[in-house]
Amino acid sequence: MGDPTGLALWARLVAKGRTLRGRHLRQLFAEDPARVEDFTFEACGLWADLSRHLVDRETLSLLLALARLQEVEVWRERMFAGERINTTEERAVLHVALRDPEGPPLWLDGVEVRAAIRRELERMERFCEGVRSGRIRGATGEGFTHLLHIGIGGSELGPRAVCEALRPEVREGIEVRFVANVDPQDLALALRGLDPARTLLLVVSKTFTTRETLLNAQAARAWLVAGLGEEAVGGHLLAVSSRPDRAAAFGVPDERIFGFGEGVGGRFSLWSPVGLPIALFAGFDRFRALLEGARAMDRHFREAPLERNLPVVLALLDVWYADILGAESRAVVAYDESLRLLPLHLQQLEMESNGKSVRRDGGEVHCPTGPVLWGSTGTNGQHAYFQLLHQGTRLVPVDILVAAESRIAETDGRHLELVANALAQSRALAFGRSDAETRRELMAEGLTGEALDRLLPHRRFPGNRPSGVILARRFDAATLGALLALWEHRVFVQGVVWDIDSFDQWGVELGKRMAAELLPVLSGEMDGEGLDPATRALVARIRAWRES
Ligand code: F6P
C-alpha cells in the first residue's frame, strides 16, 4: 500500500513499457503461440479475449506483483467484511452485501445489515407484484401503466442503463420515463402524453438534498396535483433514499419509502431499491437474476486466483495503459443497441470513483489516475470516431462488448453482421494491414507510380492499437449483473493500486455550492460583487438578454 510509483517494481514496469513500445502486436502473436489461450478469461457467462492488449506475459506478472504489493487481496476482503474502507467519509462499502442478502450476518454499528437488505427486498417484491398485477391502483381506481423516475447521477444512470438493456426481453410491464436534468425541458418532454391517473412518481435520491432532483420532484408533484387533486397525490408517490425522514417530509407516505444504507454509494446503488424501476419495468424475477449474476461475479472476484481474476486483470491493464503507456482515455463500444446507455453509467462509475489526485493519506498521487472513459454503440461509433482509433495519434484502448445471439428474432443475418463488425474492428485495430497489401489494393484500384505513392500514407493501417473483446452468449439479466459487478470491481482494484479512496466524490461539491450562490445574482436579487470578472460578465450578458 502507499504510493505505487515509489516501488522498485514501478521502475521495472516503466522499463518494460519502453521495451514493449517498440514491439508490434503482430510480433507478440508470432512469438507466443499460446497467447490467445493465456489471455482469454472466462467468468460468469462472460468470455474475455484480452490477447490484443499491448502486454506480454512478463508484463502481466509484473502487474500482478504490483497488485499484491498494493494489497489488493487485503482491501478486497476488507470491503466484503464491511470495514470502513471509504475513509474520507468513514463509511463501509456495502454494495456487495446488497447482492448477497442470505450471506453470513454482517454487523455495522450494532445493526445486522443483511436483515435490513432482505426486508427492503421483500417490500420491493410485494410492491412490484402489486403494481404489475394491478392490485395496487391509483387514486381514480385505475392501474398504473407508467413510472416517472426522478433522480440524477447514480440515482439515474445505472437503473436507466439496465432498463434499456433488458428492453428486448420485456413484453409487458410498467413503462419507465427518467428525468434527471434540472433543465425544464427534461421533465416537460417526459410528461408528454402521460396520464396522471396511471402514473407513479418515484423520487430517488440517496441524500434527498440534491437540488435538481428536489426541484423536478416538486414540479412533477404539482403536475399530479393539477391532474388529480392534493388528496390523491400520496397514492401516486414513492421514494427511495437513505434518508427516509427527508422523503417523509416531502410528503411520501412511510409505506412507500424504500431505504438503503449510507454505505452504498450512488453509482453502486442500482442493486438496492434504487433498482425499483428495473423491477417494475422488467419484473422482479429479472431484478433477482441481475443480483444473482452480480453475486456470481463477486464470488469470482473473491475466489479466483489473481492470475485468472477477470476484474483484477482488467484493472491492471487499465493501470498499465494510464500510467506506463500514457493513454489518456479508454473507449467502451457496445455492439448491442440495448447497451447504448451503458457507457454513461460506466463513465460515472470510473470517473467519479477514480478521478482523484490525492492518496488515502492526503499525499499527492504521482501518476495519472482514472482516465477519461467514453463510448457508444457499435456499429454507430465506426462511422463517427473510429477514424481516430485506427489512424489517429492517440493511444485509446477499447473494450468491445458483443453478444453471440440476438435477443430479437431475426432471420436476415443482421445480428451476425453486427458480430462480424465487432470482431473485425478488434482485428483491424490490432493487426492493421501491411504496406504490401495496401499497395496491392491501390494497384487493384488502378493506381500506379506517383499517384499510388501519394495516397499510400493515407491508406496505411499501422495496427498495434489495443482492444479487448468481452463476449456474452446474450446480455440477459444475469449476464448483465455479472458485467456490471465486473466493472465495479475493476474500478475498485484500480483505486487500490493507485492508493486512492474510490468511494468518495468530494470533487462534485464546489460547483454545486457556487451554483446556489449564483442564483440570486442571476435573478437580480443580489449584485455580483465578489464574483470573478469572467462570471460577472456572463451574468451581465444573460441578464441583459433575459430582461430585454
Ligand atoms: O453528483 C454527485 C452525486 O453525489 C453522485 O455521486 C450521486 O449519485 C448524485 O449526486 C445524486 O445524489 P443523490 O442520490 O443523493 O440525489
Coordinates of C-alpha atoms and ligand atoms in Angstrom, one line a residue:
M1 CA 0.0 0.0 0.0
G2 CA 1.1 3.6 -0.4
D3 CA 2.3 5.5 -3.4
P4 CA 2.9 2.8 -6.1
T5 CA 5.3 4.9 -8.0
G6 CA 7.8 4.7 -5.1
L7 CA 8.2 0.9 -5.6
A8 CA 11.2 -0.6 -7.3
L9 CA 8.6 -2.6 -9.2
W10 CA 7.2 0.6 -10.7
A11 CA 10.6 1.3 -12.3
R12 CA 10.6 -2.2 -13.8
L13 CA 7.2 -1.6 -15.2
V14 CA 8.3 1.7 -16.7
A15 CA 11.3 -0.1 -18.3
K16 CA 9.0 -2.8 -19.6
G17 CA 6.8 -0.2 -21.1
R18 CA 9.8 1.2 -23.0
T19 CA 10.6 -2.2 -24.5
L20 CA 7.1 -3.1 -25.4
R21 CA 6.5 0.2 -27.1
G22 CA 9.0 -0.9 -29.8
R23 CA 7.1 -4.2 -30.4
H24 CA 4.1 -4.8 -32.6
L25 CA 1.1 -7.0 -31.7
R26 CA 1.9 -9.0 -34.8
Q27 CA 5.3 -9.9 -33.3
L28 CA 3.8 -10.7 -29.9
F29 CA 1.4 -13.1 -31.6
A30 CA 4.1 -14.6 -33.7
E31 CA 6.4 -15.3 -30.8
D32 CA 3.8 -16.8 -28.5
P33 CA 1.5 -19.5 -29.9
A34 CA -0.3 -19.8 -26.6
R35 CA -1.1 -16.1 -26.4
V36 CA -4.8 -16.4 -27.1
E37 CA -5.3 -19.1 -24.6
D38 CA -3.2 -17.4 -21.9
F39 CA -5.0 -14.1 -22.4
T40 CA -8.6 -15.4 -22.6
F41 CA -10.6 -15.4 -19.4
E42 CA -14.0 -16.8 -18.6
A43 CA -16.2 -15.8 -15.7
C44 CA -19.9 -15.9 -15.0
G45 CA -21.1 -16.1 -18.7
L46 CA -18.5 -13.7 -19.9
W47 CA -15.7 -14.7 -22.2
A48 CA -13.0 -12.0 -22.4
D49 CA -10.3 -12.1 -25.1
L50 CA -7.6 -9.8 -23.9
S51 CA -4.9 -11.1 -26.2
R52 CA -4.9 -8.0 -28.3
H53 CA -3.7 -5.8 -25.5
L54 CA -0.2 -4.4 -25.6
V55 CA 1.2 -6.7 -23.0
D56 CA 3.2 -9.9 -22.8
R57 CA 3.3 -12.5 -20.0
E58 CA 6.1 -10.7 -18.2
T59 CA 4.1 -7.5 -18.2
L60 CA 1.2 -9.3 -16.6
S61 CA 3.3 -10.9 -14.0
L62 CA 4.8 -7.6 -13.1
L63 CA 1.4 -6.1 -12.8
L64 CA 0.1 -9.0 -10.7
A65 CA 3.1 -8.4 -8.4
L66 CA 2.1 -4.8 -8.2
A67 CA -1.5 -5.8 -7.2
R68 CA 0.0 -8.0 -4.4
L69 CA 2.3 -5.3 -3.1
Q70 CA -0.6 -2.8 -3.1
E71 CA -2.6 -5.4 -1.1
V72 CA -5.5 -5.8 -3.5
E73 CA -6.5 -9.1 -1.8
V74 CA -6.4 -7.4 1.7
W75 CA -8.6 -4.5 0.6
R76 CA -11.0 -6.8 -1.2
E77 CA -11.6 -8.8 2.0
R78 CA -11.9 -5.6 4.0
M79 CA -14.6 -4.5 1.6
F80 CA -16.6 -7.8 1.8
A81 CA -16.2 -7.7 5.6
G82 CA -17.9 -4.4 5.8
E83 CA -14.9 -2.4 7.1
R84 CA -14.9 1.4 6.7
I85 CA -12.7 1.5 3.7
N86 CA -14.3 4.7 2.4
T87 CA -12.0 6.6 4.8
T88 CA -12.8 10.2 3.9
E89 CA -16.5 9.6 4.7
E90 CA -15.8 7.0 7.4
R91 CA -18.2 4.6 5.7
A92 CA -18.3 0.9 4.9
V93 CA -18.8 -0.1 1.2
L94 CA -21.8 -2.2 1.1
H95 CA -23.0 -2.7 -2.4
V96 CA -21.6 -6.2 -2.4
A97 CA -23.9 -7.1 0.6
L98 CA -26.9 -6.0 -1.5
R99 CA -26.5 -8.9 -3.8
D100 CA -25.8 -11.4 -1.0
P101 CA -28.8 -10.9 1.2
E102 CA -28.6 -14.5 2.6
G103 CA -24.9 -14.3 3.4
P104 CA -23.5 -14.6 6.9
P105 CA -24.5 -11.9 9.3
L106 CA -22.8 -8.5 8.7
W107 CA -22.7 -6.2 11.7
L108 CA -22.3 -2.4 11.4
D109 CA -22.7 -0.2 14.4
G110 CA -24.6 -2.9 16.2
V111 CA -27.1 -3.4 13.3
E112 CA -27.2 -6.5 11.2
V113 CA -27.0 -5.2 7.7
R114 CA -28.3 -8.1 5.7
A115 CA -31.6 -8.3 7.6
A116 CA -32.4 -4.8 6.6
I117 CA -31.5 -5.6 3.0
R118 CA -33.8 -8.7 3.0
R119 CA -36.6 -6.6 4.4
E120 CA -36.3 -4.0 1.7
L121 CA -36.1 -6.6 -1.0
E122 CA -39.3 -8.3 0.3
R123 CA -41.0 -4.9 0.4
M124 CA -39.9 -4.2 -3.2
E125 CA -41.1 -7.6 -4.4
R126 CA -44.5 -7.1 -2.8
F127 CA -44.9 -3.6 -4.2
C128 CA -43.8 -4.7 -7.7
E129 CA -46.1 -7.6 -7.7
G130 CA -49.0 -5.3 -6.5
V131 CA -48.4 -2.7 -9.2
R132 CA -47.7 -5.1 -12.1
S133 CA -50.7 -7.3 -11.3
G134 CA -53.0 -4.2 -11.0
R135 CA -53.7 -4.9 -7.3
I136 CA -52.1 -1.6 -6.3
R137 CA -54.0 1.1 -8.2
G138 CA -54.1 4.9 -8.4
A139 CA -56.4 7.4 -6.8
T140 CA -59.1 7.0 -9.5
G141 CA -59.0 3.2 -9.3
E142 CA -57.1 2.7 -12.5
G143 CA -54.0 0.5 -12.7
F144 CA -50.6 2.1 -13.2
T145 CA -49.0 2.0 -16.6
H146 CA -46.1 4.4 -16.2
L147 CA -43.4 5.2 -13.7
L148 CA -41.9 8.7 -13.7
H149 CA -38.4 8.3 -12.2
I150 CA -36.8 11.4 -10.9
G151 CA -33.1 11.2 -9.8
I152 CA -29.7 12.1 -11.1
G153 CA -26.2 10.7 -11.3
G154 CA -26.0 7.3 -9.6
S155 CA -29.7 7.7 -8.8
E156 CA -30.5 7.5 -12.5
L157 CA -27.6 6.3 -14.8
G158 CA -27.4 2.7 -13.5
P159 CA -31.2 1.8 -13.3
R160 CA -31.8 3.6 -16.6
A161 CA -29.0 1.7 -18.4
V162 CA -30.3 -1.6 -17.0
C163 CA -33.9 -0.9 -18.0
E164 CA -32.7 -0.2 -21.5
A165 CA -30.5 -3.2 -21.6
L166 CA -33.4 -5.5 -20.7
R167 CA -35.9 -3.9 -23.0
P168 CA -35.6 -6.6 -25.8
E169 CA -36.8 -9.2 -23.3
V170 CA -39.6 -7.3 -21.8
R171 CA -43.0 -7.8 -23.3
E172 CA -45.2 -6.2 -20.7
G173 CA -44.8 -4.2 -17.5
I174 CA -44.6 -0.6 -16.3
E175 CA -43.1 1.8 -18.8
V176 CA -40.5 4.0 -17.1
R177 CA -39.6 7.5 -18.1
F178 CA -36.4 9.0 -16.5
V179 CA -36.0 12.6 -15.6
A180 CA -32.6 13.8 -14.3
N181 CA -31.8 17.3 -15.7
V182 CA -32.9 20.4 -13.9
D183 CA -33.4 21.8 -17.4
P184 CA -37.2 22.2 -17.5
Q185 CA -37.3 20.6 -21.0
D186 CA -36.4 17.2 -19.5
L187 CA -39.5 16.9 -17.3
A188 CA -41.7 18.7 -19.8
L189 CA -40.9 16.2 -22.5
A190 CA -41.1 13.2 -20.2
L191 CA -44.6 14.3 -19.1
R192 CA -45.9 14.5 -22.7
G193 CA -48.7 12.0 -23.2
L194 CA -48.6 10.8 -19.6
D195 CA -51.9 10.3 -17.7
P196 CA -51.5 11.3 -14.0
A197 CA -54.2 8.8 -13.1
R198 CA -52.0 6.0 -14.3
T199 CA -48.6 7.4 -13.3
L200 CA -46.5 6.6 -10.3
L201 CA -43.9 9.3 -9.3
L202 CA -40.7 7.9 -7.9
V203 CA -38.2 10.2 -6.4
V204 CA -34.8 8.6 -6.0
S205 CA -32.1 10.4 -4.0
K206 CA -29.7 8.9 -1.6
T207 CA -29.3 12.2 0.3
F208 CA -32.7 13.7 -0.6
T209 CA -30.9 17.1 -0.8
T210 CA -29.9 17.1 -4.5
R211 CA -31.4 20.3 -5.9
E212 CA -32.0 19.1 -9.4
T213 CA -34.0 16.1 -8.1
L214 CA -36.0 18.1 -5.5
L215 CA -36.9 20.8 -8.0
N216 CA -38.0 18.2 -10.6
A217 CA -39.9 16.3 -7.9
Q218 CA -41.8 19.3 -6.8
A219 CA -42.7 20.2 -10.4
A220 CA -43.8 16.6 -11.1
R221 CA -45.8 16.6 -7.8
A222 CA -47.5 19.8 -8.9
W223 CA -48.4 18.1 -12.2
L224 CA -50.0 15.2 -10.3
V225 CA -51.9 17.7 -8.1
A226 CA -53.1 19.6 -11.1
G227 CA -54.4 16.3 -12.6
L228 CA -55.8 14.5 -9.5
G229 CA -56.0 16.9 -6.6
E230 CA -53.9 17.3 -3.5
E231 CA -55.7 14.4 -1.6
A232 CA -54.8 11.9 -4.3
V233 CA -51.1 12.6 -4.5
G234 CA -50.0 10.2 -1.7
G235 CA -51.2 7.2 -3.6
H236 CA -49.0 8.1 -6.6
L237 CA -45.8 9.0 -4.8
L238 CA -42.9 6.8 -3.8
A239 CA -39.3 7.4 -2.8
V240 CA -36.0 5.6 -2.5
S241 CA -33.5 7.2 -0.1
S242 CA -31.1 6.5 2.7
R243 CA -32.8 9.5 4.4
P244 CA -36.4 8.3 4.8
D245 CA -37.1 11.2 7.2
R246 CA -36.5 13.7 4.4
A247 CA -38.6 11.7 1.9
A248 CA -41.4 11.7 4.5
A249 CA -41.1 15.5 5.0
F250 CA -41.5 15.8 1.2
G251 CA -44.9 14.1 1.6
V252 CA -44.2 10.5 0.6
P253 CA -46.2 8.1 2.8
D254 CA -44.0 6.0 5.1
E255 CA -45.1 2.7 3.5
R256 CA -44.0 4.0 0.1
I257 CA -40.4 4.9 1.1
F258 CA -37.8 2.3 0.3
G259 CA -34.4 2.6 2.0
F260 CA -30.8 1.6 1.7
G261 CA -27.7 2.2 3.9
E262 CA -25.3 5.1 3.8
G263 CA -22.5 2.6 2.9
V264 CA -24.0 2.2 -0.6
G265 CA -22.6 4.9 -2.9
G266 CA -24.9 6.4 -5.6
R267 CA -23.0 4.9 -8.5
F268 CA -23.1 1.5 -6.8
S269 CA -26.7 1.7 -5.8
L270 CA -28.7 0.0 -8.6
W271 CA -28.7 -3.2 -6.5
S272 CA -30.6 -1.5 -3.8
P273 CA -34.2 -0.3 -4.0
V274 CA -32.7 2.3 -6.4
G275 CA -33.3 -0.6 -8.8
L276 CA -37.1 -0.4 -8.2
P277 CA -37.6 0.9 -11.8
I278 CA -35.8 -2.1 -13.1
A279 CA -38.1 -4.4 -11.1
L280 CA -41.3 -2.5 -12.1
F281 CA -40.3 -2.4 -15.7
A282 CA -38.7 -5.9 -16.3
G283 CA -40.2 -7.8 -13.4
F284 CA -38.9 -8.8 -10.0
D285 CA -37.5 -12.1 -11.3
R286 CA -35.2 -10.3 -13.7
F287 CA -34.1 -8.0 -10.9
R288 CA -33.2 -11.1 -8.8
A289 CA -31.4 -12.6 -11.7
L290 CA -29.4 -9.3 -12.0
L291 CA -28.4 -9.6 -8.4
E292 CA -27.5 -13.3 -8.8
G293 CA -25.3 -12.5 -11.8
A294 CA -23.5 -9.9 -9.8
R295 CA -23.2 -12.2 -6.8
A296 CA -21.6 -14.8 -9.1
M297 CA -19.0 -12.2 -10.2
D298 CA -18.4 -11.2 -6.5
R299 CA -17.6 -14.9 -5.9
H300 CA -15.2 -15.0 -8.9
F301 CA -13.6 -11.8 -7.7
R302 CA -13.1 -13.2 -4.2
E303 CA -12.1 -16.7 -5.1
A304 CA -10.3 -16.8 -8.5
P305 CA -6.5 -16.6 -8.2
L306 CA -5.3 -13.1 -9.2
E307 CA -3.8 -14.5 -12.4
R308 CA -7.2 -15.7 -13.6
N309 CA -9.3 -13.0 -12.0
L310 CA -11.0 -11.0 -14.7
P311 CA -11.7 -7.8 -12.8
V312 CA -8.2 -7.8 -11.4
V313 CA -6.6 -8.4 -14.8
L314 CA -8.7 -5.7 -16.5
A315 CA -7.9 -3.2 -13.8
L316 CA -4.2 -3.9 -14.1
L317 CA -4.4 -3.4 -17.8
D318 CA -6.1 -0.1 -17.1
V319 CA -3.2 1.0 -14.8
W320 CA -0.7 -0.2 -17.4
Y321 CA -2.2 2.0 -20.1
A322 CA -2.9 5.0 -17.9
D323 CA 0.4 5.1 -16.1
I324 CA 3.0 3.3 -18.2
L325 CA 1.9 3.7 -21.8
G326 CA 0.3 7.2 -21.2
A327 CA -3.2 6.6 -22.6
E328 CA -5.4 9.5 -21.5
S329 CA -8.7 7.8 -22.4
R330 CA -10.4 4.5 -22.8
A331 CA -13.4 3.7 -25.0
V332 CA -16.1 1.2 -24.5
V333 CA -18.0 0.2 -27.6
A334 CA -21.1 -2.0 -27.1
Y335 CA -22.1 -3.9 -30.2
D336 CA -25.6 -4.2 -28.7
E337 CA -28.1 -1.5 -29.2
S338 CA -29.8 -2.2 -25.8
L339 CA -26.5 -1.4 -24.1
R340 CA -26.5 2.1 -25.6
L341 CA -26.7 3.8 -22.1
L342 CA -24.1 1.6 -20.5
P343 CA -21.1 3.8 -21.4
L344 CA -22.7 6.6 -19.5
H345 CA -23.1 4.5 -16.4
L346 CA -19.6 3.2 -16.7
Q347 CA -18.3 6.7 -17.2
Q348 CA -19.7 7.8 -13.9
L349 CA -18.5 4.6 -12.2
E350 CA -15.0 5.1 -13.3
M351 CA -14.6 8.9 -13.4
E352 CA -16.4 9.7 -10.2
S353 CA -14.6 6.9 -8.4
N354 CA -11.1 7.3 -9.6
G355 CA -10.8 10.9 -10.9
K356 CA -8.7 11.7 -7.9
S357 CA -5.3 13.3 -7.4
V358 CA -4.9 12.7 -3.6
R359 CA -4.0 9.4 -2.0
R360 CA -5.7 8.0 1.1
D361 CA -3.3 9.6 3.4
G362 CA -3.8 13.0 1.8
G363 CA -0.5 12.9 -0.1
E364 CA -0.4 13.7 -3.8
V365 CA -0.6 11.0 -6.4
H366 CA 2.4 10.8 -8.7
C367 CA 0.9 9.1 -11.6
P368 CA -2.2 9.6 -13.8
T369 CA -5.3 8.0 -12.2
G370 CA -8.7 7.4 -13.7
P371 CA -8.6 8.0 -17.5
V372 CA -11.5 9.6 -19.4
L373 CA -14.0 6.9 -20.2
W374 CA -16.2 7.4 -23.2
G375 CA -18.0 5.3 -25.8
S376 CA -21.2 4.4 -27.6
T377 CA -22.7 1.6 -29.5
G378 CA -21.1 -0.1 -32.5
T379 CA -21.5 -0.1 -35.4
N380 CA -22.6 3.5 -35.0
G381 CA -19.2 4.5 -33.5
Q382 CA -17.4 3.1 -36.5
H383 CA -19.0 5.9 -38.6
A384 CA -18.1 8.6 -36.1
Y385 CA -14.8 8.3 -34.2
F386 CA -13.2 5.0 -35.3
Q387 CA -11.1 7.0 -37.8
L388 CA -9.2 8.4 -34.9
L389 CA -8.9 4.9 -33.3
H390 CA -7.4 3.4 -36.5
Q391 CA -5.3 6.3 -37.8
G392 CA -5.1 9.0 -35.1
T393 CA -2.1 9.9 -33.0
R394 CA -3.6 8.9 -29.6
L395 CA -3.4 5.6 -27.8
V396 CA -7.0 4.6 -26.9
P397 CA -7.6 1.1 -25.6
V398 CA -11.0 -0.1 -26.5
D399 CA -13.4 -2.5 -24.7
I400 CA -15.6 -4.2 -27.3
L401 CA -18.8 -5.8 -25.9
V402 CA -20.8 -8.1 -28.1
A403 CA -23.3 -11.0 -27.7
A404 CA -23.2 -14.2 -29.8
E405 CA -27.0 -14.3 -30.0
S406 CA -29.6 -11.7 -30.7
R407 CA -32.5 -11.3 -28.3
I408 CA -34.7 -10.2 -31.1
A409 CA -35.9 -12.8 -33.5
E410 CA -34.5 -12.1 -37.0
T411 CA -33.8 -14.2 -40.0
D412 CA -31.9 -12.0 -42.3
G413 CA -28.5 -12.2 -40.6
R414 CA -28.2 -8.7 -39.3
H415 CA -27.0 -9.9 -35.9
L416 CA -24.2 -11.8 -37.5
E417 CA -23.4 -8.6 -39.4
L418 CA -23.1 -6.8 -36.1
V419 CA -20.8 -9.5 -34.6
A420 CA -18.6 -9.6 -37.7
N421 CA -18.1 -5.8 -37.3
A422 CA -17.2 -6.2 -33.7
L423 CA -14.6 -8.8 -34.4
A424 CA -13.3 -7.1 -37.5
Q425 CA -12.7 -3.8 -35.7
S426 CA -10.7 -5.5 -33.0
R427 CA -8.7 -7.3 -35.6
A428 CA -8.1 -4.3 -37.8
L429 CA -7.1 -2.2 -34.7
A430 CA -4.6 -4.9 -33.6
F431 CA -3.0 -6.1 -36.9
G432 CA -3.8 -3.3 -39.3
R433 CA -2.6 -4.0 -42.8
S434 CA 0.9 -4.3 -44.2
D435 CA 2.1 -1.8 -46.7
A436 CA 2.5 -4.5 -49.3
E437 CA -1.2 -5.3 -49.0
T438 CA -2.2 -1.7 -49.2
R439 CA 0.0 -1.3 -52.3
R440 CA -1.8 -4.3 -53.9
E441 CA -5.2 -2.8 -53.1
L442 CA -4.3 0.5 -54.6
M443 CA -3.0 -1.2 -57.7
A444 CA -6.2 -3.1 -58.0
E445 CA -8.0 0.3 -57.9
G446 CA -5.9 1.2 -61.0
L447 CA -3.3 3.4 -59.2
T448 CA 0.4 3.3 -60.1
G449 CA 3.6 5.3 -59.8
E450 CA 3.4 8.7 -58.1
A451 CA -0.3 8.7 -57.6
L452 CA -0.1 5.5 -55.7
D453 CA 2.8 6.7 -53.6
R454 CA 1.0 9.9 -52.8
L455 CA -2.1 8.0 -51.5
L456 CA -0.2 5.2 -49.7
P457 CA 0.5 7.0 -46.4
H458 CA -3.2 8.0 -46.1
R459 CA -4.4 4.5 -46.7
R460 CA -2.0 2.9 -44.2
F461 CA -3.3 0.9 -41.3
P462 CA -0.5 0.6 -38.8
G463 CA -2.4 -1.5 -36.3
N464 CA -0.9 -2.2 -32.9
R465 CA -3.9 -0.5 -31.3
P466 CA -5.2 -2.4 -28.3
S467 CA -8.6 -3.7 -27.7
G468 CA -10.3 -6.4 -25.7
V469 CA -13.4 -8.3 -26.7
I470 CA -15.9 -9.1 -23.9
L471 CA -18.3 -11.7 -25.3
A472 CA -21.5 -13.0 -23.8
R473 CA -24.0 -15.5 -25.2
R474 CA -26.5 -12.8 -24.7
F475 CA -26.8 -9.9 -22.3
D476 CA -29.7 -11.2 -20.2
A477 CA -30.3 -10.0 -16.7
A478 CA -27.8 -12.4 -15.0
T479 CA -25.0 -11.8 -17.5
L480 CA -25.7 -8.1 -17.3
G481 CA -25.4 -8.3 -13.5
A482 CA -22.1 -10.0 -13.8
L483 CA -20.8 -7.4 -16.3
L484 CA -21.8 -4.5 -14.1
A485 CA -20.2 -6.1 -11.0
L486 CA -17.1 -6.9 -13.0
W487 CA -16.8 -3.2 -13.8
E488 CA -17.3 -2.2 -10.2
H489 CA -14.5 -4.5 -9.0
R490 CA -12.3 -3.3 -11.9
V491 CA -12.7 0.3 -10.7
F492 CA -12.1 -0.8 -7.1
V493 CA -8.9 -2.6 -7.9
Q494 CA -7.6 0.4 -9.9
G495 CA -8.2 2.6 -6.9
V496 CA -6.4 0.2 -4.5
V497 CA -3.4 0.1 -6.8
W498 CA -3.4 3.9 -7.0
D499 CA -3.9 4.1 -3.2
I500 CA -7.0 6.4 -3.6
D501 CA -10.4 6.3 -2.0
S502 CA -12.7 5.2 -4.9
F503 CA -15.9 5.7 -2.9
D504 CA -16.0 9.4 -2.1
Q505 CA -16.7 12.2 -4.6
W506 CA -15.7 15.5 -3.0
G507 CA -14.9 16.9 -6.4
V508 CA -18.5 17.5 -7.2
E509 CA -19.2 19.7 -4.2
L510 CA -17.7 23.1 -5.1
G511 CA -19.6 23.6 -8.3
K512 CA -22.9 22.8 -6.6
R513 CA -22.2 25.4 -3.9
M514 CA -21.3 28.0 -6.4
A515 CA -24.4 27.4 -8.4
A516 CA -26.5 28.0 -5.3
E517 CA -24.6 31.3 -4.7
L518 CA -25.1 32.4 -8.3
L519 CA -28.9 32.0 -8.3
P520 CA -29.7 35.3 -6.5
V521 CA -27.2 37.1 -8.7
L522 CA -28.8 35.7 -11.9
S523 CA -32.2 36.7 -10.7
G524 CA -31.1 40.2 -9.8
E525 CA -31.7 39.9 -6.1
M526 CA -28.1 40.4 -5.4
D527 CA -25.3 42.2 -7.3
G528 CA -22.3 40.2 -8.4
E529 CA -19.9 41.8 -6.0
G530 CA -17.2 39.3 -5.1
L531 CA -17.6 37.3 -8.3
D532 CA -14.7 36.8 -10.6
P533 CA -14.8 39.1 -13.7
A534 CA -15.5 36.3 -16.2
T535 CA -18.5 35.1 -14.3
R536 CA -19.7 38.7 -13.7
A537 CA -19.5 39.4 -17.5
L538 CA -21.5 36.3 -18.3
V539 CA -24.2 37.1 -15.7
A540 CA -24.5 40.6 -17.1
R541 CA -25.0 39.3 -20.7
I542 CA -27.6 36.7 -19.5
R543 CA -29.5 39.2 -17.5
A544 CA -29.4 41.7 -20.4
W545 CA -30.9 39.1 -22.8
R546 CA -33.5 37.9 -20.4
E547 CA -34.6 41.4 -19.5
S548 CA -34.8 42.8 -23.0
Ligands
F6P1 O1 -23.0 14.4 -8.3 C1 -22.7 13.8 -7.2 C2 -23.7 12.8 -6.6 O2 -23.5 12.9 -5.3 C3 -23.5 11.4 -7.2 O3 -22.5 10.7 -6.6 C4 -24.8 10.9 -6.9 O4 -25.1 9.7 -7.5 C5 -25.7 12.0 -7.3 O5 -25.0 13.2 -6.9 C6 -27.1 12.0 -6.8 O6 -27.1 12.1 -5.4 P1 -28.4 11.7 -4.6 O7 -28.8 10.3 -4.9 O8 -28.1 12.0 -3.2 O9 -29.5 12.7 -5.1

